[in-house]
Short mmCIF file of N, CA and C in Angstrom, two decimals:
data_model
loop_
_atom_site.label_atom_id
_atom_site.label_comp_id
_atom_site.label_asym_id
_atom_site.label_seq_id
_atom_site.Cartn_x
_atom_site.Cartn_y
_atom_site.Cartn_z
N MET G 6 164.96 92.39 168.06
CA MET G 6 165.59 91.71 168.93
C MET G 6 165.07 91.94 170.08
N SER G 7 164.66 91.30 171.29
CA SER G 7 164.13 91.54 172.29
C SER G 7 165.42 91.94 173.54
N GLY G 8 165.10 92.59 174.86
CA GLY G 8 166.08 93.00 175.56
C GLY G 8 166.80 91.72 176.31
N GLU G 9 166.07 90.60 176.31
CA GLU G 9 166.48 89.42 176.97
C GLU G 9 167.71 88.82 175.69
N ALA G 10 167.43 89.07 174.53
CA ALA G 10 168.37 88.46 173.53
C ALA G 10 169.43 89.22 173.48
N LEU G 11 169.30 90.84 173.66
CA LEU G 11 170.50 91.41 173.71
C LEU G 11 171.56 91.01 174.72
N LEU G 12 170.84 90.88 176.26
CA LEU G 12 171.50 90.80 177.15
C LEU G 12 172.28 88.82 176.98
N ARG G 13 171.70 88.24 176.28
CA ARG G 13 172.45 87.15 176.09
C ARG G 13 173.35 87.09 175.05
N ASP G 14 173.47 87.95 174.17
CA ASP G 14 174.39 88.27 173.11
C ASP G 14 175.64 89.05 173.69
N TRP G 15 175.29 89.79 174.73
CA TRP G 15 176.19 90.67 175.39
C TRP G 15 176.89 89.78 176.13
N ARG G 16 176.34 88.80 176.79
CA ARG G 16 176.99 87.86 177.79
C ARG G 16 177.94 86.70 176.96
N HIS G 17 177.40 86.42 175.73
CA HIS G 17 178.31 85.73 175.06
C HIS G 17 179.45 86.24 174.79
N VAL G 18 179.50 87.64 174.11
CA VAL G 18 180.90 88.41 173.84
C VAL G 18 181.68 88.29 175.14
N HIS G 19 181.11 88.98 176.03
CA HIS G 19 181.99 88.91 177.44
C HIS G 19 182.39 87.52 177.81
N ASN G 20 181.69 86.59 177.71
CA ASN G 20 182.41 85.32 178.32
C ASN G 20 183.50 84.53 177.21
N VAL G 21 183.49 84.83 175.92
CA VAL G 21 184.63 84.56 175.18
C VAL G 21 185.72 85.33 175.35
N ILE G 22 185.56 86.62 175.40
CA ILE G 22 186.57 87.59 175.76
C ILE G 22 187.38 87.68 177.08
N ILE G 23 186.43 87.24 178.09
CA ILE G 23 186.95 87.27 179.31
C ILE G 23 186.52 85.64 180.00
N PRO G 24 187.26 84.56 179.42
CA PRO G 24 186.83 83.33 179.86
C PRO G 24 187.20 83.40 181.37
N THR G 25 188.04 83.91 182.04
CA THR G 25 188.49 83.78 183.32
C THR G 25 187.38 84.36 184.43
N ASP G 26 186.38 85.06 184.01
CA ASP G 26 185.15 85.44 184.75
C ASP G 26 183.88 85.22 183.83
N PRO G 27 183.47 84.17 183.63
CA PRO G 27 182.15 83.84 182.95
C PRO G 27 180.97 84.48 183.76
N LEU G 28 180.09 84.99 183.18
CA LEU G 28 179.27 85.69 184.00
C LEU G 28 177.52 85.00 183.50
N SER G 29 176.63 84.69 184.39
CA SER G 29 175.34 84.20 183.97
C SER G 29 174.57 85.12 183.64
N LEU G 30 173.36 84.85 183.29
CA LEU G 30 172.39 85.71 182.48
C LEU G 30 171.89 86.46 183.72
N ASP G 31 171.67 86.16 185.05
CA ASP G 31 171.30 86.86 185.97
C ASP G 31 172.53 87.92 186.33
N GLU G 32 173.74 87.54 186.20
CA GLU G 32 174.66 88.74 186.63
C GLU G 32 174.63 89.44 185.64
N VAL G 33 174.38 89.18 184.36
CA VAL G 33 174.51 90.33 183.18
C VAL G 33 173.21 91.19 183.38
N ARG G 34 172.10 90.70 183.85
CA ARG G 34 170.82 91.60 184.31
C ARG G 34 171.21 92.61 185.28
N GLU G 35 171.78 92.15 186.40
CA GLU G 35 172.25 92.95 187.31
C GLU G 35 173.31 94.07 186.61
N ARG G 36 174.10 93.77 186.02
CA ARG G 36 175.10 94.68 185.51
C ARG G 36 174.44 95.72 184.57
N ALA G 37 173.26 95.24 183.98
CA ALA G 37 172.60 95.92 182.96
C ALA G 37 171.82 97.26 183.75
N GLY G 38 171.32 96.82 185.12
CA GLY G 38 170.85 97.58 186.13
C GLY G 38 171.53 98.98 186.32
N ARG G 39 173.07 98.93 186.40
CA ARG G 39 173.81 99.88 186.80
C ARG G 39 174.74 100.37 185.74
N ASN G 40 174.91 99.75 184.80
CA ASN G 40 175.92 100.20 183.61
C ASN G 40 174.90 100.05 182.17
N ARG G 41 175.78 100.80 181.51
CA ARG G 41 174.98 101.06 179.94
C ARG G 41 175.63 99.72 179.08
N LEU G 42 175.01 98.94 178.56
CA LEU G 42 175.57 97.62 177.94
C LEU G 42 174.93 97.66 176.68
N GLU G 43 175.84 97.51 175.83
CA GLU G 43 175.45 97.61 174.25
C GLU G 43 176.16 96.48 173.35
N VAL G 44 175.39 96.37 172.28
CA VAL G 44 175.96 95.05 171.56
C VAL G 44 176.10 95.52 170.11
N ALA G 45 176.88 95.17 169.53
CA ALA G 45 177.32 95.33 168.18
C ALA G 45 177.04 94.27 167.24
N TYR G 46 176.46 94.62 166.01
CA TYR G 46 176.22 93.67 164.90
C TYR G 46 176.63 94.23 163.71
N LEU G 47 177.20 93.26 162.91
CA LEU G 47 176.97 93.68 161.19
C LEU G 47 176.15 92.90 160.58
N GLY G 48 175.17 93.76 160.13
CA GLY G 48 174.01 92.81 159.62
C GLY G 48 173.34 91.96 160.92
N ASP G 49 173.16 90.82 160.55
CA ASP G 49 172.64 89.74 161.61
C ASP G 49 173.76 89.13 162.52
N VAL G 50 175.04 89.59 162.27
CA VAL G 50 176.16 88.72 162.83
C VAL G 50 176.74 89.69 164.21
N LEU G 51 176.64 89.01 165.06
CA LEU G 51 177.04 89.56 166.45
C LEU G 51 178.65 89.62 166.16
N VAL G 52 179.00 90.88 166.65
CA VAL G 52 180.59 91.34 166.57
C VAL G 52 181.24 91.66 167.81
N GLY G 53 180.29 92.34 168.65
CA GLY G 53 180.98 92.86 169.82
C GLY G 53 179.99 93.35 170.73
N CYS G 54 180.68 94.01 171.94
CA CYS G 54 179.80 94.44 172.81
C CYS G 54 180.39 95.59 173.58
N SER G 55 179.86 96.42 174.24
CA SER G 55 180.58 97.45 175.13
C SER G 55 179.78 97.76 176.43
N THR G 56 180.73 98.24 177.35
CA THR G 56 180.10 98.45 178.67
C THR G 56 180.55 100.00 178.98
N VAL G 57 179.71 100.68 179.50
CA VAL G 57 179.86 102.07 180.13
C VAL G 57 179.57 102.07 181.61
N ARG G 58 180.44 101.95 182.61
CA ARG G 58 180.13 101.98 184.02
C ARG G 58 180.32 103.65 184.23
N PRO G 59 178.99 104.34 184.51
CA PRO G 59 178.93 105.80 184.92
C PRO G 59 179.85 106.46 186.04
N PRO G 60 179.83 107.39 186.17
CA PRO G 60 180.67 107.96 187.29
C PRO G 60 179.74 107.86 188.39
N ALA G 61 180.49 107.51 189.72
CA ALA G 61 179.87 107.48 191.02
C ALA G 61 178.91 108.68 191.51
N VAL G 62 177.87 108.31 191.98
CA VAL G 62 177.16 109.37 192.58
C VAL G 62 176.60 109.07 193.95
N PRO G 63 176.63 109.82 194.96
CA PRO G 63 177.37 111.11 194.86
C PRO G 63 179.07 110.84 194.80
N LEU G 64 179.56 112.17 194.29
CA LEU G 64 181.20 111.76 193.96
C LEU G 64 181.73 111.89 195.41
N PRO G 65 182.53 111.04 195.67
CA PRO G 65 183.49 111.22 196.87
C PRO G 65 184.15 112.80 197.03
N GLU G 66 184.35 113.38 198.16
CA GLU G 66 184.91 114.48 198.31
C GLU G 66 186.14 114.46 197.64
N GLY G 67 186.48 115.56 196.73
CA GLY G 67 187.95 115.53 195.97
C GLY G 67 188.38 114.77 194.76
N GLU G 68 187.13 114.01 194.33
CA GLU G 68 187.46 113.14 193.36
C GLU G 68 186.92 113.54 191.98
N ARG G 69 187.55 113.43 191.09
CA ARG G 69 186.86 113.79 189.64
C ARG G 69 185.96 112.65 189.31
N ALA G 70 184.86 112.98 188.47
CA ALA G 70 183.96 112.06 187.84
C ALA G 70 184.99 110.96 187.14
N ALA G 71 184.63 109.81 187.48
CA ALA G 71 185.34 108.58 186.49
C ALA G 71 184.37 107.66 186.09
N ALA G 72 184.42 107.54 184.68
CA ALA G 72 183.78 106.61 184.07
C ALA G 72 184.64 105.33 183.36
N THR G 73 183.96 104.35 183.30
CA THR G 73 184.90 102.84 182.63
C THR G 73 184.16 102.67 181.38
N VAL G 74 184.98 102.95 180.39
CA VAL G 74 184.75 102.53 179.07
C VAL G 74 185.19 101.30 178.38
N ILE G 75 184.45 100.17 178.05
CA ILE G 75 185.11 98.95 177.83
C ILE G 75 184.44 98.49 176.32
N ALA G 76 185.24 98.40 175.45
CA ALA G 76 184.89 97.78 174.06
C ALA G 76 185.42 96.25 173.85
N ARG G 77 184.67 95.43 173.46
CA ARG G 77 185.03 94.15 173.28
C ARG G 77 184.61 93.59 171.80
N VAL G 78 185.76 93.28 170.98
CA VAL G 78 185.28 92.68 169.50
C VAL G 78 185.61 91.27 169.62
N LEU G 79 184.69 90.41 168.90
CA LEU G 79 185.11 89.11 168.66
C LEU G 79 186.52 89.00 168.07
N ALA G 80 187.20 88.04 168.00
CA ALA G 80 188.66 88.05 167.30
C ALA G 80 188.46 87.87 165.95
N ALA G 81 187.46 87.16 165.33
CA ALA G 81 187.35 87.18 163.93
C ALA G 81 186.74 88.60 163.29
N HIS G 82 186.47 89.56 163.97
CA HIS G 82 185.93 90.91 163.29
C HIS G 82 187.06 91.91 163.97
N ARG G 83 188.14 91.73 164.16
CA ARG G 83 188.85 92.74 164.79
C ARG G 83 189.71 93.37 163.61
N ARG G 84 190.29 94.56 163.69
CA ARG G 84 191.19 95.55 162.85
C ARG G 84 190.09 95.78 161.71
N ARG G 85 188.67 96.04 161.87
CA ARG G 85 187.96 96.54 160.91
C ARG G 85 187.27 97.78 161.30
N GLY G 86 187.54 98.46 162.69
CA GLY G 86 187.06 99.88 162.89
C GLY G 86 186.08 99.54 163.78
N ILE G 87 185.65 98.22 164.19
CA ILE G 87 184.20 97.89 165.06
C ILE G 87 184.78 98.62 166.45
N GLY G 88 185.84 98.13 166.91
CA GLY G 88 186.53 98.48 168.21
C GLY G 88 186.54 100.16 168.44
N GLY G 89 186.76 100.68 167.50
CA GLY G 89 186.85 102.09 167.31
C GLY G 89 185.63 102.71 167.52
N ALA G 90 184.73 102.14 166.73
CA ALA G 90 183.34 102.71 166.81
C ALA G 90 182.74 102.46 168.32
N LEU G 91 182.66 101.42 168.79
CA LEU G 91 182.29 101.04 170.12
C LEU G 91 183.06 101.97 171.14
N TYR G 92 184.10 102.15 170.92
CA TYR G 92 184.91 103.05 171.83
C TYR G 92 184.48 104.34 171.78
N ALA G 93 184.28 104.89 170.54
CA ALA G 93 183.87 106.34 170.31
C ALA G 93 182.53 106.48 170.91
N HIS G 94 181.58 105.55 170.64
CA HIS G 94 180.35 105.75 171.20
C HIS G 94 180.11 105.80 172.81
N GLY G 95 181.02 104.75 173.31
CA GLY G 95 181.38 104.62 174.77
C GLY G 95 181.74 106.04 175.32
N LEU G 96 182.71 106.34 174.84
CA LEU G 96 183.39 107.81 175.32
C LEU G 96 182.49 108.58 175.14
N ALA G 97 181.66 109.00 174.20
CA ALA G 97 180.42 110.07 174.04
C ALA G 97 179.34 109.81 175.14
N THR G 98 179.21 108.47 175.55
CA THR G 98 178.13 107.96 176.40
C THR G 98 178.59 108.50 177.83
N ALA G 99 179.90 108.07 178.18
CA ALA G 99 180.52 108.39 179.55
C ALA G 99 180.61 110.04 179.73
N ARG G 100 181.10 110.65 178.64
CA ARG G 100 181.08 112.24 178.55
C ARG G 100 179.59 112.68 178.90
N GLY G 101 178.53 112.16 178.44
CA GLY G 101 177.45 112.80 178.53
C GLY G 101 176.86 112.59 179.96
N LEU G 102 177.29 111.57 180.80
CA LEU G 102 176.95 111.17 182.02
C LEU G 102 178.04 111.87 182.76
N GLY G 103 178.78 112.90 182.44
CA GLY G 103 179.41 113.70 183.37
C GLY G 103 180.98 113.38 183.43
N ALA G 104 181.35 112.35 182.83
CA ALA G 104 182.92 111.63 183.26
C ALA G 104 183.84 112.92 182.80
N GLU G 105 184.60 113.17 183.81
CA GLU G 105 185.83 113.86 183.86
C GLU G 105 187.08 113.04 183.33
N VAL G 106 187.09 111.85 183.77
CA VAL G 106 188.09 110.81 183.75
C VAL G 106 187.55 109.79 183.15
N ILE G 107 188.28 109.08 182.06
CA ILE G 107 187.92 107.87 181.57
C ILE G 107 188.91 106.67 181.73
N GLU G 108 188.31 105.78 182.34
CA GLU G 108 189.22 104.48 182.60
C GLU G 108 188.72 103.11 181.74
N THR G 109 189.31 102.11 181.36
CA THR G 109 189.21 100.97 180.98
C THR G 109 190.01 99.93 181.80
N VAL G 110 189.42 98.88 181.52
CA VAL G 110 190.28 97.72 182.05
C VAL G 110 189.98 96.27 181.13
N VAL G 111 191.45 95.57 180.99
CA VAL G 111 191.68 94.57 179.97
C VAL G 111 192.25 93.39 180.55
N LEU G 112 191.79 92.47 180.47
CA LEU G 112 192.39 90.97 180.77
C LEU G 112 193.97 90.96 180.11
N ALA G 113 194.64 90.84 181.01
CA ALA G 113 196.15 90.82 180.62
C ALA G 113 196.38 90.10 179.41
N SER G 114 195.89 88.70 179.35
CA SER G 114 196.06 87.80 178.17
C SER G 114 195.60 88.28 176.69
N ASN G 115 194.53 89.45 176.85
CA ASN G 115 193.94 89.99 175.72
C ASN G 115 195.08 91.13 175.06
N ARG G 116 195.98 90.68 174.44
CA ARG G 116 197.22 91.43 173.68
C ARG G 116 196.34 92.37 172.86
N ASP G 117 195.34 92.10 172.05
CA ASP G 117 194.36 92.95 170.83
C ASP G 117 194.05 94.17 171.78
N GLY G 118 193.53 93.89 173.08
CA GLY G 118 192.75 94.75 173.76
C GLY G 118 193.83 95.70 174.30
N LEU G 119 194.85 95.20 174.84
CA LEU G 119 195.88 96.07 175.37
C LEU G 119 196.44 96.87 174.46
N ARG G 120 196.55 96.43 173.05
CA ARG G 120 197.28 97.32 171.98
C ARG G 120 196.44 98.31 171.68
N PHE G 121 195.02 98.02 171.77
CA PHE G 121 193.86 99.04 171.26
C PHE G 121 194.12 100.20 172.58
N ALA G 122 194.16 99.82 173.72
CA ALA G 122 193.81 100.87 174.67
C ALA G 122 194.92 101.67 174.58
N LEU G 123 196.43 101.27 174.40
CA LEU G 123 197.29 101.97 174.69
C LEU G 123 197.39 102.70 173.36
N ALA G 124 197.11 102.15 171.81
CA ALA G 124 196.86 103.27 170.76
C ALA G 124 196.01 104.24 170.97
N HIS G 125 195.01 104.04 171.71
CA HIS G 125 193.85 105.18 171.93
C HIS G 125 194.23 106.32 173.33
N GLY G 126 195.61 106.14 173.73
CA GLY G 126 195.87 107.25 174.75
C GLY G 126 195.78 106.64 176.07
N PHE G 127 195.45 105.41 176.40
CA PHE G 127 195.51 104.98 177.78
C PHE G 127 196.55 104.72 178.22
N VAL G 128 196.86 104.79 179.45
CA VAL G 128 198.15 104.40 180.27
C VAL G 128 197.82 103.47 181.50
N GLU G 129 198.64 102.46 181.66
CA GLU G 129 198.54 101.51 182.66
C GLU G 129 198.81 102.15 183.94
N VAL G 130 197.69 102.06 185.01
CA VAL G 130 197.57 102.30 186.25
C VAL G 130 198.00 101.36 187.06
N GLU G 131 197.37 100.24 187.04
CA GLU G 131 197.59 99.21 187.94
C GLU G 131 197.24 97.62 187.19
N THR G 132 198.09 96.66 187.76
CA THR G 132 197.60 95.25 187.43
C THR G 132 197.38 94.56 188.39
N TYR G 133 196.17 93.56 188.54
CA TYR G 133 196.07 92.84 189.73
C TYR G 133 195.62 91.81 189.40
N LEU G 134 195.23 90.76 190.38
CA LEU G 134 195.04 89.34 190.05
C LEU G 134 193.72 89.14 191.22
N LEU G 135 192.70 88.83 190.94
CA LEU G 135 191.54 88.53 191.55
C LEU G 135 191.73 87.20 192.27
N PRO G 136 191.50 86.98 193.28
CA PRO G 136 191.29 85.95 194.47
C PRO G 136 190.96 84.58 193.35
N GLY G 137 191.86 83.59 193.05
CA GLY G 137 191.29 82.32 192.49
C GLY G 137 191.71 82.53 190.99
N ASP G 138 192.31 83.88 190.58
CA ASP G 138 192.29 83.98 189.00
C ASP G 138 193.62 83.64 188.73
N THR G 139 194.17 83.28 187.60
CA THR G 139 195.51 82.77 187.07
C THR G 139 195.97 84.30 186.23
N VAL G 140 194.94 84.90 185.86
CA VAL G 140 195.40 85.70 184.72
C VAL G 140 194.89 87.31 185.14
N PRO G 141 196.10 88.11 185.31
CA PRO G 141 195.60 89.50 185.78
C PRO G 141 194.80 90.46 185.07
N TYR G 142 194.03 91.50 185.26
CA TYR G 142 193.55 92.41 184.92
C TYR G 142 194.64 93.44 184.85
N VAL G 143 194.21 94.57 183.83
CA VAL G 143 195.07 95.58 183.84
C VAL G 143 194.01 96.76 183.79
N ASP G 144 194.33 97.63 184.58
CA ASP G 144 193.56 99.13 184.86
C ASP G 144 194.18 100.16 183.95
N LEU G 145 193.69 101.01 183.10
CA LEU G 145 194.14 101.86 182.54
C LEU G 145 193.48 103.07 182.53
N ARG G 146 193.73 104.37 182.29
CA ARG G 146 193.11 105.62 182.38
C ARG G 146 193.61 106.44 181.26
N LEU G 147 192.80 107.04 180.45
CA LEU G 147 193.28 107.71 179.50
C LEU G 147 193.96 109.18 179.81
N ALA G 148 195.11 109.13 179.01
CA ALA G 148 196.05 110.33 179.49
C ALA G 148 195.51 111.71 179.05
#
């Protein structure tokens, strides 16, 4: 599968799980330039995607290197270990990029995503609503 096809599949999963912030293919291309985007399949079936936002470079004075790891699994494929595998791979990628702090973000309406994050040791840091949105996001940090 080509790079464009992978970006289209990543976009599809993102837009299904984050319907309040649908992304265009151009926006996904831009994200792919600064983040690590991956797609997960079972055979030929698209099941999820992940994002790793690397730590800031250069690091602001006095701050620890923080990366964001996001694992998304389509609802029909949850509770099969796919999210755990995506998360473990993303965590290893983030650590390999020098991350000392691991964060994630979950749309508040995604109860499965929040349960997953809490079960994997994340704690809520902040809940916020973006301008024009009606569903808040929850920022979490690995404890």
